[in-house]
C-alpha atoms as one frame of an Amber mdcrd trajectory, in Angstrom:
protein
  24.719  17.160   6.836  24.930  20.683   5.749  24.770  22.972   8.907  21.608
  24.055   8.470  20.084  20.245   8.616  22.760  19.524  11.864  21.083  22.692
  13.653  17.290  21.497  12.674  18.211  17.850  13.853  19.749  18.846  17.253
  16.545  21.198  17.665  14.846  17.874  16.388  16.064  15.820  19.033  15.857
  18.005  21.814  12.163  19.170  21.162  11.448  15.004  21.017  13.402  14.595
  24.282  11.283  17.688  25.821   8.324  16.169  24.883   8.506  12.624  25.699
   8.908  14.001  29.317   5.891  16.136  29.103   3.901  13.359  27.600   5.515
  10.961  30.789   4.172  13.615  33.268   0.723  13.545  31.436   0.989   9.857
  31.720   1.776   9.623  35.348  -1.670  11.975  36.245  -3.636   9.193  34.373
  -1.803   6.071  35.864   0.102   5.375  32.768   2.517   3.186  34.014  -0.067
   0.988  36.269  -2.342   0.134  32.910   0.221  -0.586  31.083   1.569  -3.701
  33.516  -2.126  -4.256  33.738  -2.706  -4.680  29.942  -0.017  -7.380  29.943
  -2.143 -10.368  31.240  -5.114  -8.889  29.022  -3.231  -9.291  25.955  -1.519
 -13.160  27.635   1.917 -11.344  27.597   3.719 -12.512  30.675   4.481  -9.592
  33.597   7.250  -7.892  33.171   7.886  -4.419  34.933   7.778  -1.236  32.865
  10.772   1.012  33.167   9.502   3.697  30.557   6.087   4.712  29.844   7.296
   6.569  27.599  10.596   6.133  25.396  12.631   8.762  23.948  14.973   7.136
  21.480  18.321   7.410  23.100  20.393   6.214  19.966  19.527   9.806  18.099
  21.974  10.807  20.859  24.706   9.176  18.906  23.885  10.954  15.509  26.446
  13.388  14.660  26.989  15.924  11.784  29.239  13.598   9.980  26.492  11.250
   9.824  24.639  10.367   6.218  20.871   9.786   6.935  19.505   7.994   3.829
  16.148   7.223   5.745  13.861   7.704   8.538  11.863   4.777   9.393   9.196
   5.153  11.200   7.613   1.776  13.297   4.591   1.615  15.588   5.274   2.357
  19.639   7.826   0.720  22.033   7.391  -2.674  22.898   8.885  -4.704  25.772
  12.433  -4.863  24.730  12.917  -1.032  23.941  11.060   0.182  26.773  14.038
  -1.337  29.091  16.100   1.119  30.716  19.063  -0.391  29.168  17.916   0.193
  25.837  15.534   2.872  25.927  15.963   2.570  21.704  13.708   2.086  19.356
  13.457  -1.334  16.769  16.229  -3.100  19.316  14.075  -6.562  19.487  13.515
  -9.405  16.797  12.088  -6.842  14.346  14.932  -4.503  14.535  17.434  -7.263
  14.187  15.513  -8.525  10.541  15.392  -4.706   9.351  19.208  -4.817  10.163
  19.936  -8.126   7.967  17.738  -6.715   5.355  20.128  -3.882   4.482  22.911
  -5.994   5.275  21.968  -9.198   2.605  21.216  -5.683   0.456  24.739  -3.822
   0.213  23.454  -2.059  -3.014  21.502  -0.220  -1.202  24.723   1.228   0.908
  22.585   1.915   3.777  23.597   0.486   7.385  20.602   0.335   9.873  21.966
   1.615  12.624  24.090   4.576  11.054  22.260   5.408   8.371  18.633   5.566
   9.245  16.883   8.099  11.714  14.144   5.450  13.326  11.527   6.901  15.039
   7.404   5.978  15.906   3.993   6.902  15.536   4.109   7.167  19.060   6.472
   7.023  22.029   4.168   5.724  24.237   4.752   2.054  25.420   2.534  -1.153
  25.268   3.435  -4.587  25.010   2.197  -5.300  21.572   0.630  -2.256  18.938
  -2.827  -4.162  19.512  -2.730  -3.510  23.669  -3.021   0.191  22.651  -6.882
  -0.177  22.511  -6.907  -1.794  26.026  -4.890   0.589  27.032  -7.475   3.661
  26.237 -10.149   1.057  27.070  -9.037   0.520  30.725  -8.470   4.536  31.588
 -12.102   4.972  30.172 -10.567   6.754  27.429  -8.640   9.315  29.729  -5.858
   8.519  27.882  -7.351   8.764  24.315  -6.245  12.727  23.801  -2.752  11.705
  25.123  -2.254   8.780  22.376  -3.877  11.067  19.524  -1.725  13.780  20.659
   1.875  12.179  20.506   0.706  10.775  16.916  -0.133  14.283  15.801   3.292
  15.452  17.242   5.573  12.784  15.919   3.673  12.732  12.402   4.691  16.724
  11.841   7.918  16.778  13.263   9.118  13.410  11.821   7.399  14.450   8.109
   9.774  18.286   8.643  12.544  16.593   9.812  12.628  14.239   6.637  12.211
  17.306   4.443  14.933  19.155   6.267  17.245  16.212   5.340  15.703  15.427
   2.404  15.224  11.955   2.846  12.200   9.369   2.659  10.196   7.958   5.320
   9.636   4.450   5.377   6.507   4.021   7.412   6.999   0.217   8.660   3.131
  -0.887   9.471   0.416   0.742   8.084  -2.886  -1.284   8.953  -3.459   0.956
  11.560  -3.197   3.996   9.663  -6.783   3.297   8.037  -9.658   5.462   9.555
 -10.570   3.168  12.796  -7.179   1.949  13.372  -5.505   3.239  16.325  -2.926
   5.168  14.495  -5.637   7.054  12.416  -4.365  10.195  13.790  -1.213   9.455
  12.659  -2.043   9.068   8.853  -4.575  12.228   9.209  -1.750  14.305  10.016
   1.199  12.630   7.169  -2.037  13.040   4.677  -2.356  16.510   5.382   0.402
  17.858   5.544   1.465  15.594   2.547  -0.714  17.616   0.717   0.182  21.172
   1.154   3.525  21.112  -0.822   5.827  19.026  -2.874   7.384  16.809  -0.839
  10.010  14.037   0.071   8.905  10.316  -0.928   6.641   8.865   1.525   6.110
   5.290   1.449   4.371   1.712   3.043   5.761  -1.005   4.074   4.830  -4.004
   5.893   6.282  -4.830   9.452   9.382  -6.380  10.060   7.625  -8.610  12.237
   7.683 -12.021  11.291   9.406 -11.064   8.168   6.522  -9.517   6.749   8.353
  -6.745   4.923  10.583  -9.270   2.956   8.138 -11.695   1.812   5.646  -9.049
   0.585   8.588  -7.429  -0.943   9.698 -10.901  -2.538   6.122 -11.427  -3.808
   6.013  -8.258  -5.307   9.428  -8.492  -7.171   8.410 -11.605  -8.632   5.158
 -10.540 -10.378   7.442  -7.504 -11.762  10.768  -8.868 -13.039  12.118  -6.003
 -14.304  12.582  -3.599 -11.545  15.502  -3.080  -9.939  15.434  -3.325  -5.480
  15.064   0.168  -5.460  12.418   0.848  -8.143  10.673  -1.932  -6.701  10.505
  -0.765  -3.118   9.529   2.943  -4.507   6.668   1.268  -6.650   5.841  -1.020
  -3.619   5.784   1.423  -1.144   3.639   3.844  -2.743   1.286   1.509  -4.185
   0.488   0.733  -0.350   0.183   4.339   0.698  -2.515   4.772  -2.139  -4.133
   2.055  -0.980  -4.249   2.965   2.869  -3.898   6.575   2.618  -5.422   7.256
  -0.557  -2.318  10.061  -2.080
């Protein structure tokens, strides 16, 4: 990173850390942790104690000025493995292993999943499964909705501006909930608003790593478009999904 990029990243990292503390304090007043444990049974998830209701990605603390950042990658929200105190990091479960494996199997991309990618989420608020966020809002009688929506708007803006400063594309992994009635609609709206203001780095939408959907979707696209290189296919596929979902 250049000196300017490094200073911006460090500032972002501290803002993010502080914001997670703020979200946690607001969540505690609304019994966020208790509700997160209650929705486990509703989603047929075996009980586990919630250790972090709001998860700051501690892997950001490993980024150095000498780090080369190729992508900013955006997942959904922290799940069971991510919220564990021993981890407190993003994409450390099976989905993360699949993502890591993709880049290892494609050395031509010259990207290490853990070293050259900044991993963020659409919200740092934990739930067992992404769909469980709906139950979280319902059980709180809607009181948690401003927190969830506000966290998405903050993450979308900070992520977009960070990628602009680092001059690297944004990969949004998982896009079905970005649609108008989706649980991450506010994230989609904010990214769309920001991208329309001025020329920007690429924003690409892809299927989830989970259940290997990312790779299955990409392979199917490349079979239909055999003349494209891997990089060209990724750009075309990610652009196509963005147009379908966000309209631009």
